[in-house]
CSV table of N, CA and C in Angstrom, one decimal:
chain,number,residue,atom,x,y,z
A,7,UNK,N,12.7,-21.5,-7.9
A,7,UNK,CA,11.9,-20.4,-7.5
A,7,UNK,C,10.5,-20.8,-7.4
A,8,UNK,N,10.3,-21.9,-6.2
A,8,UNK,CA,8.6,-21.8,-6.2
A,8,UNK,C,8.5,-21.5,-5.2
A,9,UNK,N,7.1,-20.8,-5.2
A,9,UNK,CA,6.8,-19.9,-3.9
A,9,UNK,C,6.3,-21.0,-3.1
A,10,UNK,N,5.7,-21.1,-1.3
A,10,UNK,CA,4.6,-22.0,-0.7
A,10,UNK,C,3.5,-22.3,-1.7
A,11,UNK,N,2.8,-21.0,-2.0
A,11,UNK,CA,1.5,-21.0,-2.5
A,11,UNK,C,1.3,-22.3,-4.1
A,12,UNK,N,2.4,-22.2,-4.8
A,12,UNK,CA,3.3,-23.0,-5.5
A,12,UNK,C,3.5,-24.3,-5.7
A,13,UNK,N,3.6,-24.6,-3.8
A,13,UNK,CA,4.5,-25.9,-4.0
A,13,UNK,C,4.2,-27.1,-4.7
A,14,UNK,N,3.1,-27.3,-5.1
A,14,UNK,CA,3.0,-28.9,-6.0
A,14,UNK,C,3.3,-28.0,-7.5
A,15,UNK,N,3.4,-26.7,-7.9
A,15,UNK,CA,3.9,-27.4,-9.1
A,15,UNK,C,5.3,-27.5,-9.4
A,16,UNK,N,5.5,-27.3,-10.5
A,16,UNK,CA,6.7,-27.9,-11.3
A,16,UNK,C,7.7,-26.4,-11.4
A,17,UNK,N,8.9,-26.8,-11.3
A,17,UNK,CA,9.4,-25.8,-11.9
A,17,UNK,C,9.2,-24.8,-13.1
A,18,UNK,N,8.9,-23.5,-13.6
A,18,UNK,CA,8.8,-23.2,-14.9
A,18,UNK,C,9.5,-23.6,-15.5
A,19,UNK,N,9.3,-23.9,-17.2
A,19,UNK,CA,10.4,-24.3,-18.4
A,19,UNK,C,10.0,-22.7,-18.8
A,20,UNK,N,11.3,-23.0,-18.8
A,20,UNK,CA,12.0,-21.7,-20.0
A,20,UNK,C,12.9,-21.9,-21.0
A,21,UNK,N,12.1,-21.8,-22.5
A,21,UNK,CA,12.8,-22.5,-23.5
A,21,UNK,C,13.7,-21.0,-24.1
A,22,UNK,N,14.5,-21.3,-25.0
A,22,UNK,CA,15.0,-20.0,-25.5
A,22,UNK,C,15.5,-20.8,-27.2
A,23,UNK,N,15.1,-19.8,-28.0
A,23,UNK,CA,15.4,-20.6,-29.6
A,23,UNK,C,16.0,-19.5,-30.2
A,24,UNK,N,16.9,-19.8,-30.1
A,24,UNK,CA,18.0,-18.7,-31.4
A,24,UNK,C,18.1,-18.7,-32.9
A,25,UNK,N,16.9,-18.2,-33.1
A,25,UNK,CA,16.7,-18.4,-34.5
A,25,UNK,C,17.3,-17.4,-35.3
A,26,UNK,N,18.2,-16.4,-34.8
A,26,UNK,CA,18.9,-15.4,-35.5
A,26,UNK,C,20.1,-16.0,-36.6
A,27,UNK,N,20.1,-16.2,-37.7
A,27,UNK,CA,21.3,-16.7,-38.4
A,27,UNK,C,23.5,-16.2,-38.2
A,28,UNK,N,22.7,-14.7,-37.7
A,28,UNK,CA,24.4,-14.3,-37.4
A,28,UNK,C,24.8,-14.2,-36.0
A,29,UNK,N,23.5,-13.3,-34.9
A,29,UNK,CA,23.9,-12.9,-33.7
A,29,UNK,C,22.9,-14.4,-32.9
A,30,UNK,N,24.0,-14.5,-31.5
A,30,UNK,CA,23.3,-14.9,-30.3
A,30,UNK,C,23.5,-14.3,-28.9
A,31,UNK,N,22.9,-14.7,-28.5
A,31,UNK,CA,22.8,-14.5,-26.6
A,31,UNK,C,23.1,-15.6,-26.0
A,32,UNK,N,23.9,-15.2,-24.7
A,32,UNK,CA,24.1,-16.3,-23.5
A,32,UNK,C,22.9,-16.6,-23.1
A,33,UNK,N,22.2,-17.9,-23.1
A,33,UNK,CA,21.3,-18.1,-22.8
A,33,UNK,C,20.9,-18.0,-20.9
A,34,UNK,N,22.2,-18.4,-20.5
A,34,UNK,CA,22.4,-17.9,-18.8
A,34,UNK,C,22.3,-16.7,-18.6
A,35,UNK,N,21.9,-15.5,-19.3
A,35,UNK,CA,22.0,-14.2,-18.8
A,35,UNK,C,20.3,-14.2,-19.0
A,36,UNK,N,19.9,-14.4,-20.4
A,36,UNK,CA,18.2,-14.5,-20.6
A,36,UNK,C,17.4,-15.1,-19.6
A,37,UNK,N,17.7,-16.1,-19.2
A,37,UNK,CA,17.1,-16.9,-17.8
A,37,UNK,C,17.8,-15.9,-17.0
A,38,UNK,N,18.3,-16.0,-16.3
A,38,UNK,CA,18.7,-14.4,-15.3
A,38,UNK,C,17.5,-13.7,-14.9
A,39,UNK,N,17.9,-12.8,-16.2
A,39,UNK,CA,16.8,-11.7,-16.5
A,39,UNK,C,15.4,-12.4,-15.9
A,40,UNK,N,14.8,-13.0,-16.7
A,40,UNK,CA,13.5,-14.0,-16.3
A,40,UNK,C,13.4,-14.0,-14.7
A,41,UNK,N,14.1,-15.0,-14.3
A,41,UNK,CA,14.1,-15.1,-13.4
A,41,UNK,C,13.7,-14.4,-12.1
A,42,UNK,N,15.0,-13.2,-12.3
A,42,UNK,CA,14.9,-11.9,-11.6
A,42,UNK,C,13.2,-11.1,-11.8
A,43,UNK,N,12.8,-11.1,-12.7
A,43,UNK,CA,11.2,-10.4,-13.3
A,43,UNK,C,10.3,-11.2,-12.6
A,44,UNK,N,10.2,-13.0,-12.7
A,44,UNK,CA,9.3,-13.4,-12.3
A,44,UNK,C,9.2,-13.6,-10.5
A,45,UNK,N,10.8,-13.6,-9.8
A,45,UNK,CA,10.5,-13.7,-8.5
A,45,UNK,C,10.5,-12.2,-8.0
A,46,UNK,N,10.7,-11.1,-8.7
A,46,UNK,CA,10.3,-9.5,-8.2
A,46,UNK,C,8.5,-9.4,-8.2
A,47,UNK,N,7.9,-10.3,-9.4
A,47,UNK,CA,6.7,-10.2,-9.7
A,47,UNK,C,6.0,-11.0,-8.5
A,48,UNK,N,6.2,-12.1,-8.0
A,48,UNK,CA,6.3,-12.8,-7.4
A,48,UNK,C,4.7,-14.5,-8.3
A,49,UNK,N,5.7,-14.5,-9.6
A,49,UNK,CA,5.0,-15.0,-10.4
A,49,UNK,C,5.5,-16.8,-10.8
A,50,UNK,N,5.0,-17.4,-11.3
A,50,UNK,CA,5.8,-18.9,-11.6
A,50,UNK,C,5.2,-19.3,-12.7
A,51,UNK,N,4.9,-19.2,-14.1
A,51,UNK,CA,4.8,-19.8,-15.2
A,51,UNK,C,5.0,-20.9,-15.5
A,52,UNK,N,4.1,-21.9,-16.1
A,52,UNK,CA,4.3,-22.9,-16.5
A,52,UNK,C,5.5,-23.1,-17.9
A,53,UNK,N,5.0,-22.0,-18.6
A,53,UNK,CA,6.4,-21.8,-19.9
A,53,UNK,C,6.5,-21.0,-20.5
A,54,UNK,N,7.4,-20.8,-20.6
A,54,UNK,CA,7.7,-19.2,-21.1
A,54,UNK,C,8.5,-19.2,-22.2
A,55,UNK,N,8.2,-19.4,-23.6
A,55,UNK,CA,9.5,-19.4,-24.5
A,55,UNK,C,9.8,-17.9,-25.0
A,56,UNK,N,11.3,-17.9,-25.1
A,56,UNK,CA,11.8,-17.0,-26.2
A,56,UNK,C,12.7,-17.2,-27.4
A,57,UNK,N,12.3,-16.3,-27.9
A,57,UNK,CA,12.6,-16.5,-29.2
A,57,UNK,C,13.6,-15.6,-30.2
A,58,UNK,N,14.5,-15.5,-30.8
A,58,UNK,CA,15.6,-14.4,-30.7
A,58,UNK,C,15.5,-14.3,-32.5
A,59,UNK,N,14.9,-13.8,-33.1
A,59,UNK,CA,14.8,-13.4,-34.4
A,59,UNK,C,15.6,-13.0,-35.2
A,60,UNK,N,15.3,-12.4,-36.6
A,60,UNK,CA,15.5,-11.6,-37.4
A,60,UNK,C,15.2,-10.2,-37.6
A,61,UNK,N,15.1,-9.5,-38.2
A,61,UNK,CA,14.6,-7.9,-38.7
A,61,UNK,C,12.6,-8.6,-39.1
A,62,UNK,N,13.2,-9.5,-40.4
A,62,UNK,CA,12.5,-9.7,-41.7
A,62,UNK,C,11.3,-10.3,-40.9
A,63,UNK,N,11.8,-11.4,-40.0
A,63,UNK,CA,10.5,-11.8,-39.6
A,63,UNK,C,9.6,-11.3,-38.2
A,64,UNK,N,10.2,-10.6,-37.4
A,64,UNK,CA,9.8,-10.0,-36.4
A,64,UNK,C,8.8,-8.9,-37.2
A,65,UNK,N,8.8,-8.5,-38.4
A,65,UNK,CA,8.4,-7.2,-39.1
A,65,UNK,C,7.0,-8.0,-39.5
A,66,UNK,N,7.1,-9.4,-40.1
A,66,UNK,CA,6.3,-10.0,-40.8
A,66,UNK,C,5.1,-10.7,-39.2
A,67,UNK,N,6.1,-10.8,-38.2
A,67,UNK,CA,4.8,-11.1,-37.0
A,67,UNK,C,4.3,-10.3,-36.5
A,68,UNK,N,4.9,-8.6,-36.8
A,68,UNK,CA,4.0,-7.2,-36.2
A,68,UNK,C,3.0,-7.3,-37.4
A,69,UNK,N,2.9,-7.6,-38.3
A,69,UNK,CA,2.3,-7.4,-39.6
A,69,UNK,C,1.1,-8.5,-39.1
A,70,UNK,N,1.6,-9.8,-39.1
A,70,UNK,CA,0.5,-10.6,-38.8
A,70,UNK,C,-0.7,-10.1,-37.6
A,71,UNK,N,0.2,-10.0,-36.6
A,71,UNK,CA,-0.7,-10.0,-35.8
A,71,UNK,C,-1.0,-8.9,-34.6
A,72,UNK,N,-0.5,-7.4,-35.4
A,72,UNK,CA,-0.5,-6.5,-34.9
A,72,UNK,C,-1.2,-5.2,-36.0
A,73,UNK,N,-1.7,-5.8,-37.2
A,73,UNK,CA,-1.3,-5.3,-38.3
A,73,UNK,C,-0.3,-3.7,-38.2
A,74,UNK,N,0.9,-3.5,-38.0
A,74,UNK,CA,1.8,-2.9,-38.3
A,74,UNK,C,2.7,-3.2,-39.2
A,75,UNK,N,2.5,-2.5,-40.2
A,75,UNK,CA,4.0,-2.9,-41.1
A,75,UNK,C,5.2,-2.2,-40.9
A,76,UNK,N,5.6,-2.4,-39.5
A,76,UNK,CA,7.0,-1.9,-39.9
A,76,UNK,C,8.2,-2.8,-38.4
A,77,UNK,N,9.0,-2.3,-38.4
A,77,UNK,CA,10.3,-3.5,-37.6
A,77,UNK,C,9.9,-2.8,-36.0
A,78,UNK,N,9.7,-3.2,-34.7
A,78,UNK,CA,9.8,-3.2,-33.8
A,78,UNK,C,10.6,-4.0,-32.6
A,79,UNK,N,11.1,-4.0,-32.0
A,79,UNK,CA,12.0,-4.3,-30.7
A,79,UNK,C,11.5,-6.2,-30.1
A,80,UNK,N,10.1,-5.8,-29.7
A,80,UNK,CA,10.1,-7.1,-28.7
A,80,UNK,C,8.5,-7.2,-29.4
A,81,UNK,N,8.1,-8.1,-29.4
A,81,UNK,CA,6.4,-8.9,-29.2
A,81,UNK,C,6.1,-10.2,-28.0
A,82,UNK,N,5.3,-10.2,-27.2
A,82,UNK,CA,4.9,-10.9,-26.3
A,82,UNK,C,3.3,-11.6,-26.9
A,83,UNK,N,3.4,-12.6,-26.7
A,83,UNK,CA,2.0,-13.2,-26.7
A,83,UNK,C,1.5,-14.4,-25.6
A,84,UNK,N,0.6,-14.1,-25.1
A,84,UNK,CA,0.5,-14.9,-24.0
A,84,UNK,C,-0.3,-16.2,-24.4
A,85,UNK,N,0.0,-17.1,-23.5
A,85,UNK,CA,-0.4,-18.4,-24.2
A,85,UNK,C,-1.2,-19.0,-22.6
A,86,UNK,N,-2.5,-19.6,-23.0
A,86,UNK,CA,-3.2,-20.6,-22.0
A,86,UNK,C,-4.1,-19.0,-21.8
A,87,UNK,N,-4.9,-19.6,-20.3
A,87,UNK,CA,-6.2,-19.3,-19.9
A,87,UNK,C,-5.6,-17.3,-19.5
A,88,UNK,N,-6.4,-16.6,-19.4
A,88,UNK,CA,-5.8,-15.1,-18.9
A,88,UNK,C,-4.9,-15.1,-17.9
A,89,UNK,N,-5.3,-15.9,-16.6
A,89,UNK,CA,-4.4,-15.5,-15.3
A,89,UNK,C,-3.7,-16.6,-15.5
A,90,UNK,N,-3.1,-17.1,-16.3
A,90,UNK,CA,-1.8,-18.3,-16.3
A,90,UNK,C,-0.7,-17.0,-17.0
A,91,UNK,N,0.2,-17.1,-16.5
A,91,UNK,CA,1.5,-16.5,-16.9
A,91,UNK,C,2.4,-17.4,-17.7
A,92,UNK,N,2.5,-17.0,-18.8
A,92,UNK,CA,3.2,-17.8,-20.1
A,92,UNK,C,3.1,-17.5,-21.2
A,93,UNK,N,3.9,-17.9,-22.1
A,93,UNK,CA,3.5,-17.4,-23.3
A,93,UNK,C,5.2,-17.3,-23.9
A,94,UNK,N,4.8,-16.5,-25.3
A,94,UNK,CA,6.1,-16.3,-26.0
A,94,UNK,C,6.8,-15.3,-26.4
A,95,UNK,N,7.6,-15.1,-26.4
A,95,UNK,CA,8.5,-13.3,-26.3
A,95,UNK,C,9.4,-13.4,-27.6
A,96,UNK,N,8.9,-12.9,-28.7
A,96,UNK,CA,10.0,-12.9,-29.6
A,96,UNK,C,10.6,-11.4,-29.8
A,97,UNK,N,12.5,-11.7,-29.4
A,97,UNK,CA,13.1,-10.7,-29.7
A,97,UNK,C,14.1,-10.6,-31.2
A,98,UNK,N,13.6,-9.0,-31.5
A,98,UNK,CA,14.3,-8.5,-32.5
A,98,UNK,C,15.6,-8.3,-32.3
A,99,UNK,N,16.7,-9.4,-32.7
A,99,UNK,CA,18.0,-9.1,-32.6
A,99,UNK,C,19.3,-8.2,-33.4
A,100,UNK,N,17.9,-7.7,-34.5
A,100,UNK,CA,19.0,-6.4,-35.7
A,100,UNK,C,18.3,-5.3,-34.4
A,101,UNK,N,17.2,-4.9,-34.4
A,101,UNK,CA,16.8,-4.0,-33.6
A,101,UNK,C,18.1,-3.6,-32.3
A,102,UNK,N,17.7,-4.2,-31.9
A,102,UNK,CA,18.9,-4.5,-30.4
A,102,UNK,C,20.4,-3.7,-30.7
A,103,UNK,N,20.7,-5.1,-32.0
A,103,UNK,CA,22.1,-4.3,-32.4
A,103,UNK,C,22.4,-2.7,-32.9
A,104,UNK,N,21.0,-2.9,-33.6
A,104,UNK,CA,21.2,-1.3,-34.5
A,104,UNK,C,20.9,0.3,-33.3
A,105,UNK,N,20.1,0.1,-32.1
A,105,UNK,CA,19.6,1.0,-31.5
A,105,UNK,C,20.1,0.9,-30.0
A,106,UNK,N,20.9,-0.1,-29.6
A,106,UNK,CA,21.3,-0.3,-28.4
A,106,UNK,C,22.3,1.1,-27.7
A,107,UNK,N,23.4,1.7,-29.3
A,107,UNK,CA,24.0,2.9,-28.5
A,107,UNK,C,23.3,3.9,-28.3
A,108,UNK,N,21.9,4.3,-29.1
A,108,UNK,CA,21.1,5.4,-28.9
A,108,UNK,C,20.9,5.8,-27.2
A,109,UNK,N,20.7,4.0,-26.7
A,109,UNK,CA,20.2,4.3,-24.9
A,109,UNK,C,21.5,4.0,-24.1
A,110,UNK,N,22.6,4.3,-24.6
A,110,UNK,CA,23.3,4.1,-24.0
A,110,UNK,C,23.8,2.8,-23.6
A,111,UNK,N,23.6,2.1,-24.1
A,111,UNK,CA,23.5,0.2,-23.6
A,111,UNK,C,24.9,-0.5,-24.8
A,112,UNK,N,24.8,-1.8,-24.2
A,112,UNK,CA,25.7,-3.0,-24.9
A,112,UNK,C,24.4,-3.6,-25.9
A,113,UNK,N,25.0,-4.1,-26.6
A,113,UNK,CA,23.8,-5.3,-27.5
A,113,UNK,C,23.2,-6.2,-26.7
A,114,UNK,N,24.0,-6.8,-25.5
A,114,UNK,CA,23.8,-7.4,-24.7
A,114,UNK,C,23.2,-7.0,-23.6
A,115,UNK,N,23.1,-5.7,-23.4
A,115,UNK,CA,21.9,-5.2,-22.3
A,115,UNK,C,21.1,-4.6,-23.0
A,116,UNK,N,21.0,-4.7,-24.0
A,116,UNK,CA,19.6,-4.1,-24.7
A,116,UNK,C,18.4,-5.5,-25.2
A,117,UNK,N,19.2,-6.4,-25.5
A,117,UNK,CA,18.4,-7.9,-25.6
A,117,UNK,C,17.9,-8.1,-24.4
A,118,UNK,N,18.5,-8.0,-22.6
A,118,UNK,CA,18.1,-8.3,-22.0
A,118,UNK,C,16.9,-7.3,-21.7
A,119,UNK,N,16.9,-6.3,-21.9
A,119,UNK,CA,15.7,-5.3,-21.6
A,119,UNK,C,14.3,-5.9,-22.4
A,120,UNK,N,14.5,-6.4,-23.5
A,120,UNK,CA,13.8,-6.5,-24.4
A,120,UNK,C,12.9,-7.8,-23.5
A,121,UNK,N,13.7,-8.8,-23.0
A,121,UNK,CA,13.7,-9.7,-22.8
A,121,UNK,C,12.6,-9.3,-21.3
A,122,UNK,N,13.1,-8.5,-20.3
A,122,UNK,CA,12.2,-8.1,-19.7
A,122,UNK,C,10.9,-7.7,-19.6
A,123,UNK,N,11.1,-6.4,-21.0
A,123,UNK,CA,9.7,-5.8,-21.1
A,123,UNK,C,8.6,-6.8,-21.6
A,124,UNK,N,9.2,-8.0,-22.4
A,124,UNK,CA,7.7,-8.8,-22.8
A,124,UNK,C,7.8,-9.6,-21.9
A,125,UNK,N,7.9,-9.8,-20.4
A,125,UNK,CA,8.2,-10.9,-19.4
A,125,UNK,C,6.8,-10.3,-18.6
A,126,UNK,N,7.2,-8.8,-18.7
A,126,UNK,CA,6.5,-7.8,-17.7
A,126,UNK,C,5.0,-7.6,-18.7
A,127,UNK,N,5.0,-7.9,-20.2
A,127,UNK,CA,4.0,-7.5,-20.7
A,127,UNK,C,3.0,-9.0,-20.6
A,128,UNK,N,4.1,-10.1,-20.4
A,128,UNK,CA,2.8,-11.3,-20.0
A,128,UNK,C,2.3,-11.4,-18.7
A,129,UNK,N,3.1,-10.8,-18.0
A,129,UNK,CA,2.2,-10.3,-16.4
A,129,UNK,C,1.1,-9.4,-16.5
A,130,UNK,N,1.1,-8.8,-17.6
A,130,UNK,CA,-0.2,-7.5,-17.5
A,130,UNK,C,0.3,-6.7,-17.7
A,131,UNK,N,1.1,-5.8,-17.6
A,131,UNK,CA,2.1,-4.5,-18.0
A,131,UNK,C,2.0,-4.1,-18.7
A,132,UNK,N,1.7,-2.4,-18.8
A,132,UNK,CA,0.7,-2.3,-20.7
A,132,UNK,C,1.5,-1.0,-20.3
A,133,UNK,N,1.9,-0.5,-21.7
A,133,UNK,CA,3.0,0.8,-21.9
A,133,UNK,C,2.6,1.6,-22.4
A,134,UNK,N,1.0,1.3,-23.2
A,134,UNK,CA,0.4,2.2,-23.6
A,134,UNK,C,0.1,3.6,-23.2
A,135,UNK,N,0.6,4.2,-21.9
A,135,UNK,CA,0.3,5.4,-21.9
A,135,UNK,C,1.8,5.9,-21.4
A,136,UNK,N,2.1,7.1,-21.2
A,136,UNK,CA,3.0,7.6,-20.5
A,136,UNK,C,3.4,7.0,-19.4
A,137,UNK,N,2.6,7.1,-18.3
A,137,UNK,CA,2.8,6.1,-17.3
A,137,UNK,C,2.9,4.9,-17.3
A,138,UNK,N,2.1,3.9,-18.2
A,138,UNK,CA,2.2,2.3,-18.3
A,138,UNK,C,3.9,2.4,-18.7
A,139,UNK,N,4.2,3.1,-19.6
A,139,UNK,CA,5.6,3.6,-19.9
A,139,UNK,C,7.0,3.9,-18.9
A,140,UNK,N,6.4,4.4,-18.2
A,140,UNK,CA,7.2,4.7,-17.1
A,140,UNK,C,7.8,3.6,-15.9
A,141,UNK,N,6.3,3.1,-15.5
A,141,UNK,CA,6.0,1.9,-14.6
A,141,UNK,C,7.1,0.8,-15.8
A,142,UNK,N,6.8,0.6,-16.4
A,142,UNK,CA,8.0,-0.7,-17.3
A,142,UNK,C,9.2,-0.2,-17.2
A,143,UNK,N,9.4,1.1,-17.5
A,143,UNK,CA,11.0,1.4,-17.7
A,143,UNK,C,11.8,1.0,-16.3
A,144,UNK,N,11.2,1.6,-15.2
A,144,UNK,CA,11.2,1.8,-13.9
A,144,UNK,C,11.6,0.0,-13.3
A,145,UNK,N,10.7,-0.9,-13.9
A,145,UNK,CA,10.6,-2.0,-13.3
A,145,UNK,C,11.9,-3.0,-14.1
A,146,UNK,N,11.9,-2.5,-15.2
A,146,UNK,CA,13.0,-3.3,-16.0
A,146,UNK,C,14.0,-2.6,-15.7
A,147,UNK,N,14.5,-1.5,-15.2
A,147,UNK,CA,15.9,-1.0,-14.5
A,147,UNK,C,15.7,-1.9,-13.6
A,148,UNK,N,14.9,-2.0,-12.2
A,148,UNK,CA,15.5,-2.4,-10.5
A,148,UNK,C,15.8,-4.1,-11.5
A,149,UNK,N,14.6,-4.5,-11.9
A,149,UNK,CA,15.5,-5.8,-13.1
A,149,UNK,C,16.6,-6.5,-13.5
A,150,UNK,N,16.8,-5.7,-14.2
A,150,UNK,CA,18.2,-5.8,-15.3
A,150,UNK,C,19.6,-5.3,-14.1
A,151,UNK,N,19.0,-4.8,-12.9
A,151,UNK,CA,20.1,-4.2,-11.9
A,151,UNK,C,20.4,-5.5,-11.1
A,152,UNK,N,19.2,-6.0,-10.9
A,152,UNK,CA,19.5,-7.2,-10.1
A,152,UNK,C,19.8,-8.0,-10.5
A,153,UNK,N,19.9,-8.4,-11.8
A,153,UNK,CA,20.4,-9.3,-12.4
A,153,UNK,C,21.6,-9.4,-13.0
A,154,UNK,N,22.1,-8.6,-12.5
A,154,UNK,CA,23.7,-7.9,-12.7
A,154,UNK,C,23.7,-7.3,-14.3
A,155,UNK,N,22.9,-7.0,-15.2
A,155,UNK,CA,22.7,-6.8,-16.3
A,155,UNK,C,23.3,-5.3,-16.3
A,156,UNK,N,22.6,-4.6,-15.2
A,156,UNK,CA,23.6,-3.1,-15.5
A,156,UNK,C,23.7,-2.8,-14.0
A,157,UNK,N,24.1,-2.0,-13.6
A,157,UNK,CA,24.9,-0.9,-12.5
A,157,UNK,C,23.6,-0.4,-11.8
A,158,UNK,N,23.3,-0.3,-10.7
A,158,UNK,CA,22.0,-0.4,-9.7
A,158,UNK,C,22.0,0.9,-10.2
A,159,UNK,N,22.9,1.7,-10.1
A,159,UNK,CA,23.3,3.2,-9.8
A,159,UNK,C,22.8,4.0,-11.6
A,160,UNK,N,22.2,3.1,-12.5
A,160,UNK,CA,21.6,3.1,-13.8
A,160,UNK,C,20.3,2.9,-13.5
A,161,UNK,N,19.9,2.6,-12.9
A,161,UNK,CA,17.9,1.6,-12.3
A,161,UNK,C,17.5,2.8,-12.2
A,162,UNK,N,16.2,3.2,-12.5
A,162,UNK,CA,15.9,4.2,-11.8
A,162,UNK,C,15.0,4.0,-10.1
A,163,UNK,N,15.2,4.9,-9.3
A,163,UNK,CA,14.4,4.3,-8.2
A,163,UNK,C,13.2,3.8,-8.2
């Protein structure tokens, strides 16, 4: 996926580290997802890692560097100069499991959402209001639809 504007560089790396001790993910669906986000965005990253956690420590990196003490879904941090797209997405995989039936989802389409929304938060994507809210929900459906992750007829328009 490189655009013209693109062409001397490199393909993105997209690393993925399954640091979860019980659960994992197909790593071919996570790249998917990506994929699908960065050629909708029409974006190309030098690197993009993710990272597939715990409860305990995802709590301990909102803490660090959020000061929040308590367990949250996804964290994104962007890595290199502002307008370079990259960086690192660590997802909460008890989160995922424990709250996926609430939205109606599999474990496995709730990781990839996750996987989205910090994809969309290293592009600039900020959920902080209602609408930043909306605009992500909106963009991570047509997403996760095209990436065969759920049913188009789920996306919202």
């Amino acid at each position: 996926m490189i655009f013209p504007e693109d062409a001397c560089k490199a393909e993105p790396r997209i690393t993925i580290d399954q640091a979860h001790s019980r659960l994992s993910v197909d790593e071919t669906l996570l790249r998917r997802v990506v994929e699908y986000v960065l050629e909708g965005e029409r974006r190309n990253p030098d690197l993009l890692g993710i990272v597939l956690i715990e409860r305990a420590a995802m709590q301990a990196l909102n803490k660090r560097w959020r000061d929040s003490d308590y367990d949250t879904d996804v964290l994104s941090f962007p890595l290199g100069p502002e307008k370079a797209i990259g960086g690192e997405i660590f997802v909460n995989l008890d989160f995922a499991y424990d709250h996926c039936t609430e939205f109606g989802a599999t474990f496995i389409q709730e990781v990839c959402r996750y996987v989205a929304h910090g994809v969309l938060h290293l592009i600039g994507y900020d959920d902080a209001t209602d609408a930043g809210r909306h605009q992500m929900q909106r963009l991570e459906d047509r997403y996760l639809a095209g990436a065969g992750i759920i049913k188009a007829a789920a996306a919202a328009p």
